[in-house]
Coordinates of C-alpha atoms in Angstrom, one line a residue:
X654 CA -46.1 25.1 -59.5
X655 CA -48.8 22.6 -61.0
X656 CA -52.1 22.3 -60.1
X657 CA -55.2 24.2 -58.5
X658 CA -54.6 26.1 -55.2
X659 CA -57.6 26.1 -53.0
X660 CA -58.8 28.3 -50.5
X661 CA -61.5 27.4 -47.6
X662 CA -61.8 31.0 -46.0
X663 CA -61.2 34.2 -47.3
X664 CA -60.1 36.3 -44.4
X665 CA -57.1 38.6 -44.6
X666 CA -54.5 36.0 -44.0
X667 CA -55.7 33.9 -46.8
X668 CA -55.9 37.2 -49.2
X669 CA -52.4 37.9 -48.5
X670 CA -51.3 34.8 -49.6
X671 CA -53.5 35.0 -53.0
X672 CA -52.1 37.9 -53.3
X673 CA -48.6 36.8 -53.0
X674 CA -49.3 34.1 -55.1
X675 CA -50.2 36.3 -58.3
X676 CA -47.9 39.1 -57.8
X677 CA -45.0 36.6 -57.3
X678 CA -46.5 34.8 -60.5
X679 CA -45.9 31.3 -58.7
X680 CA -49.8 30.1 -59.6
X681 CA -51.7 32.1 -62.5
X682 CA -55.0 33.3 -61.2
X683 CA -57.1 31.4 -62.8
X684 CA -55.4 28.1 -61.0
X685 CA -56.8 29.4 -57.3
X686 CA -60.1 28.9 -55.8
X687 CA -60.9 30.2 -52.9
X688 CA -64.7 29.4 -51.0
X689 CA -66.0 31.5 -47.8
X690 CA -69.8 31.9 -46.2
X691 CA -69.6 34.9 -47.2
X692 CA -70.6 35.5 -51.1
X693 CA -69.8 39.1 -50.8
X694 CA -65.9 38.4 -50.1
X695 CA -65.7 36.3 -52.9
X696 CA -67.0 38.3 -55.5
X697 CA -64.7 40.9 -54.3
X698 CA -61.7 38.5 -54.2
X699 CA -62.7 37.4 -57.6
X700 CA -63.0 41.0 -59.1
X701 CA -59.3 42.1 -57.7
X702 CA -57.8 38.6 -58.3
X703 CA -59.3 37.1 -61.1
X704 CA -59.8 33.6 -59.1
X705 CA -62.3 31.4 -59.1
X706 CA -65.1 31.4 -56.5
X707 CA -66.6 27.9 -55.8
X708 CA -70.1 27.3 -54.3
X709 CA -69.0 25.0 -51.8
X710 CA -66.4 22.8 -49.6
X711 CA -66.8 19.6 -51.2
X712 CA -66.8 21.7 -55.2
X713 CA -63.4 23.0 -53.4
X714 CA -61.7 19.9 -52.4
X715 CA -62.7 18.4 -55.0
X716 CA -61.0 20.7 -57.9
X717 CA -58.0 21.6 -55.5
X718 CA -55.2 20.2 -55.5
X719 CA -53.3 22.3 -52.7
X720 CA -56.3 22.9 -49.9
X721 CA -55.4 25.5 -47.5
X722 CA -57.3 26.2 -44.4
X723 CA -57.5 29.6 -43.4
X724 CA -60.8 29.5 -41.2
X725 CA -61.1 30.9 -37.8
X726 CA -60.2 28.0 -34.8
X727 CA -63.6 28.6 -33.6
X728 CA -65.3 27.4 -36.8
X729 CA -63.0 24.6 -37.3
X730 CA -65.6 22.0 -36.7
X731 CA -68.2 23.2 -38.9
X732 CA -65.4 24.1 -41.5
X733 CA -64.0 20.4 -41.4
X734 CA -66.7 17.9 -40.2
X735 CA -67.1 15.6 -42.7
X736 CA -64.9 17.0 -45.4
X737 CA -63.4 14.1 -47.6
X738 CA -59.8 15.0 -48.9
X739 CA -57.8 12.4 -50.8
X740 CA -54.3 11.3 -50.2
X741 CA -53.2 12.5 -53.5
X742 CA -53.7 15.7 -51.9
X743 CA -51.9 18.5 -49.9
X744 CA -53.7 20.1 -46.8
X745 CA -52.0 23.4 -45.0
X746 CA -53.2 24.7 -42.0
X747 CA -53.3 28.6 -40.9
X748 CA -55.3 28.0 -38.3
X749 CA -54.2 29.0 -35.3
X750 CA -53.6 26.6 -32.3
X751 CA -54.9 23.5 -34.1
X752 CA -52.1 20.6 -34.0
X753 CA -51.3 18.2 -36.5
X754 CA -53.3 15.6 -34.7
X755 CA -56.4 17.9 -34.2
X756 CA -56.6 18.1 -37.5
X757 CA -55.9 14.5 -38.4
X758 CA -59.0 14.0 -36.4
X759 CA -61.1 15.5 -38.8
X760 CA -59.2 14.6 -42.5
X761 CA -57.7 11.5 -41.8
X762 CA -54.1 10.1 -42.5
X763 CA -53.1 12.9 -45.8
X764 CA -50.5 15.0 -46.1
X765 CA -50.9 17.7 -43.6
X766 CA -48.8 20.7 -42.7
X767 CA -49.2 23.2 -40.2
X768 CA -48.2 27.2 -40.5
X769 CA -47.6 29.5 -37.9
X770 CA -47.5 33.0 -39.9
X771 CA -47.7 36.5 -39.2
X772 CA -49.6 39.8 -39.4
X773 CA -46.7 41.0 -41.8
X774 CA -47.2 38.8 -44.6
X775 CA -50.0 41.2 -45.3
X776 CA -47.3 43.5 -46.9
X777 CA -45.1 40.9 -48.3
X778 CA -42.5 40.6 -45.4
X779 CA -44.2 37.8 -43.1
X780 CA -42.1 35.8 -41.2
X781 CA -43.3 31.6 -41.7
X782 CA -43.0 28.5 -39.9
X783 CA -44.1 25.2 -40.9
X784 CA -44.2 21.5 -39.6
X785 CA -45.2 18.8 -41.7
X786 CA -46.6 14.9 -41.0
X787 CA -45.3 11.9 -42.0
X788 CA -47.8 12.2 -45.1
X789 CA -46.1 14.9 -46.3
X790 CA -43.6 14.4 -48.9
X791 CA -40.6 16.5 -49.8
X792 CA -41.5 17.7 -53.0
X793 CA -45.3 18.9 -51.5
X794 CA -43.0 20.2 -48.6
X795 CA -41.7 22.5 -51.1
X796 CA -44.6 23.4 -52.8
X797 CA -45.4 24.6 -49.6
X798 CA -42.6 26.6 -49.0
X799 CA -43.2 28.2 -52.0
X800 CA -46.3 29.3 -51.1
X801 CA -45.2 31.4 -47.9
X802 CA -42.3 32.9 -49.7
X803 CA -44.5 34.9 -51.3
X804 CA -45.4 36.7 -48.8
X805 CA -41.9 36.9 -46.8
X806 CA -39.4 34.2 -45.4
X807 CA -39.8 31.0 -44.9
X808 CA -38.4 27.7 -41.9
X809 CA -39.0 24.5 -41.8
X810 CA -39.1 23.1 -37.8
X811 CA -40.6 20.1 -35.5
X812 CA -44.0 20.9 -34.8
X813 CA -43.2 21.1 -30.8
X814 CA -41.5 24.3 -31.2
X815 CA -44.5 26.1 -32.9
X816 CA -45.7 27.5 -29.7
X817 CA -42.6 29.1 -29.6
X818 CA -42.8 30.5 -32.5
X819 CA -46.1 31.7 -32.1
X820 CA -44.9 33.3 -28.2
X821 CA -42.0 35.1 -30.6
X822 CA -42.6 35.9 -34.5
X823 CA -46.7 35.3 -34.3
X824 CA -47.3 37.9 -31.4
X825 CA -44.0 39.4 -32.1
X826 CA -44.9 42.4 -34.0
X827 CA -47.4 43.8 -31.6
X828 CA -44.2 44.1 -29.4
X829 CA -43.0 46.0 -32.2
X830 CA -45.5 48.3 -32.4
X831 CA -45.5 49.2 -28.8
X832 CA -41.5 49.7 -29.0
X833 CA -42.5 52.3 -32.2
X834 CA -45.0 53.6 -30.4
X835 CA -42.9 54.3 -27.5
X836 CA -39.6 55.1 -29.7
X837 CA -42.3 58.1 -31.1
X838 CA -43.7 59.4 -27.8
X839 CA -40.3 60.2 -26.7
X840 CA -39.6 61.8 -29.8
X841 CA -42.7 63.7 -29.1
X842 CA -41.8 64.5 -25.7
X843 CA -38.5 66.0 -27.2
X844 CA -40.4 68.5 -29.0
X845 CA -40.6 66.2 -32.5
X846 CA -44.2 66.4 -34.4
X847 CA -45.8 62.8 -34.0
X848 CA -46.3 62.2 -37.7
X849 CA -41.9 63.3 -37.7
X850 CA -41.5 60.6 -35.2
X851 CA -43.6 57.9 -36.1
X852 CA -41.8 58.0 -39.4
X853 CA -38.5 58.3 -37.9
X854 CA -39.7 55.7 -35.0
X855 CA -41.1 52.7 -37.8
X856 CA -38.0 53.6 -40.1
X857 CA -35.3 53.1 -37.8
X858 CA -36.8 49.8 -36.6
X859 CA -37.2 48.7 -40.2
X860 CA -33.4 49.7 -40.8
X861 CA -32.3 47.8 -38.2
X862 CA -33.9 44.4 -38.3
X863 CA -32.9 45.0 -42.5
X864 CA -29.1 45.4 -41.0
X865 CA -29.7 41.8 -39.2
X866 CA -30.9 39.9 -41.7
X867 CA -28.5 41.8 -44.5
X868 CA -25.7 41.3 -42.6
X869 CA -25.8 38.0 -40.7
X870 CA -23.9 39.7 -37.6
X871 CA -24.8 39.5 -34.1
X872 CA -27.3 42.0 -33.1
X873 CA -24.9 42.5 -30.1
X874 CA -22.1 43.3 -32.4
X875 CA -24.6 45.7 -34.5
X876 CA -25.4 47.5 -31.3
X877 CA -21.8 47.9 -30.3
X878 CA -20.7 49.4 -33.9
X879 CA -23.4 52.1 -32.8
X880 CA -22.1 52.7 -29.5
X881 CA -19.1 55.2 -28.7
X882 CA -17.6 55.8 -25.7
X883 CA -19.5 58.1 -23.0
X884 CA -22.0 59.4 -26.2
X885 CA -25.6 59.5 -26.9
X886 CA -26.5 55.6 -27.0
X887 CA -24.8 54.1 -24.0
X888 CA -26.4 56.9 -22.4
X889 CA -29.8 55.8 -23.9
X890 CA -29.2 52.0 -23.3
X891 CA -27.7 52.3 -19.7
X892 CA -31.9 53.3 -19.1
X893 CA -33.4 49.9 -21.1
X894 CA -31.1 47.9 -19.1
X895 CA -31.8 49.5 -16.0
X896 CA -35.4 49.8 -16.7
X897 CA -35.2 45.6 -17.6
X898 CA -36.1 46.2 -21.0
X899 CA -34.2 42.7 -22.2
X900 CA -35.9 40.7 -19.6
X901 CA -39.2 42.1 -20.2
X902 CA -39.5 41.3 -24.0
X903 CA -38.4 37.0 -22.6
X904 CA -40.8 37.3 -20.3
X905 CA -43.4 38.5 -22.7
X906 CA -42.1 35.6 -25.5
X907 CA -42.4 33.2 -22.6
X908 CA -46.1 34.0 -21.3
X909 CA -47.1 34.0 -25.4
X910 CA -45.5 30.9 -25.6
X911 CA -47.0 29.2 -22.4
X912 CA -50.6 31.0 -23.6
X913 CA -49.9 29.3 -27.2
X914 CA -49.8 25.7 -25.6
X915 CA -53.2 26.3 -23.5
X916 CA -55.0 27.2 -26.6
X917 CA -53.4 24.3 -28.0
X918 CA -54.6 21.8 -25.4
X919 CA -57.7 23.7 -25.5

């Protein structure tokens, strides 16, 4: 990839990607910048990194070729008010709940795209989406692409199914966690130590969504290859479905979803 990679905030999101970007070797070091308020973080992103720390936004966009905002939605205005980005340029967005058009409202008509990542890119295996403007060429849409790879998988969609995406893969893995958590306690209550079950609990959840993505089969057919007749996981399932365990988790992706477009509007 060509060019400088810039950084306006340095919060965890944004240090995942750096740090994506020079394990992955798809920028050298010295080719990102990265700028936050707070002088502290970027010495300490600079020591671990080797990156440069600028003083400033405007030193930022200037050198940058690839800006990528990665400020909190609460200091949008303060982070963007007034900043001056040329066409030649590519802007992408982390920051949550803040269109396309919000953002065109601050930087103009340039090449924009929106990302809607998650919390697991902090250890490589994030799960992307991204919708571009009409600014955006293909080739930058790439460059793009690249980018989020390094920190997990990567799609391409229309901007009006982000909120989905948020309602699914963005608050998805706190579902997650609760379902390990759970998974544990009844290990626990089965006379397993918790450290024993949390491992067995966040190890058999990793396996399986590995199996899906490995495999390309239904997650119906997986679950059916596991399931004999009148043994241990019918017994076990006959409960979730009972219990409403499928409708729960779309009602919870729906009312994420619904929340996502009322920040959105907001």
């Amino acid at each position: 990839m060509e060019g400088n990679i810039g950084f306006l905030g340095a919060g965890a999101m944004g240090e995942a990607l750096i740090r994506g970007l020079v394990q992955g070797r798809v920028v050298p070091p010295e080719r990102i910048l990265a700028y936050d308020i707070r002088r502290e973080r970027l010495q300490e992103l600079q020591q671990t990194y080797g990156l440069q720390a600028v003083t400033g936004r405007e030193e930022l966009v200037r050198k940058a070729d690839i800006i990528i905002l990665a400020v909190k939605p609460q200091n949008v205005k303060e982070a963007l008010a007034g900043l001056e980005v040329g066409k030649g340029k590519l802007v992408i967005s982390i920051i949550a709940g803040i269109t396309l058009a919000g953002l065109a409202t601050y930087l103009g008509e340039v090449p924009v795209v929106r990302v809607v990542p998650n919390t697991p890119a902090l250890v490589g295996e994030g799960m992307t989406a991204l919708a571009a403007n009409k600014f955006v060429r293909p080739e930058a849409l790439e460059e793009a692409m690249a980018i989020f790879r390094s920190v997990g998988r990567v799609m391409v969609l229309p901007e009006e199914q982000l909120n989905a995406v948020t309602g699914l893969s963005g608050s998805g893995p706190a579902y997650i966690y609760m379902l390990i958590e759970a998974l544990a306690d009844g290990g626990v209550r089965q006379g397993l130590t918790r450290p024993v079950a949390l491992e067995l609990a966040a190890q058999t959840v990793l396996g399986a969504a590995r199996m899906v993505l490995a495999t390309g089969e239904h997650p119906g057919v997986l679950k059916d290859k596991v399931t004999s007749p009148a043994g241990t996981t019918i017994a076990g399932l006959a409960v979730l479905e009972d219990r409403g365990m499928r409708g729960a988790i779309i009602r919870a992706v729906e009312a994420a979803t619904l929340r996502a477009e009322s920040l959105s509007k907001e």
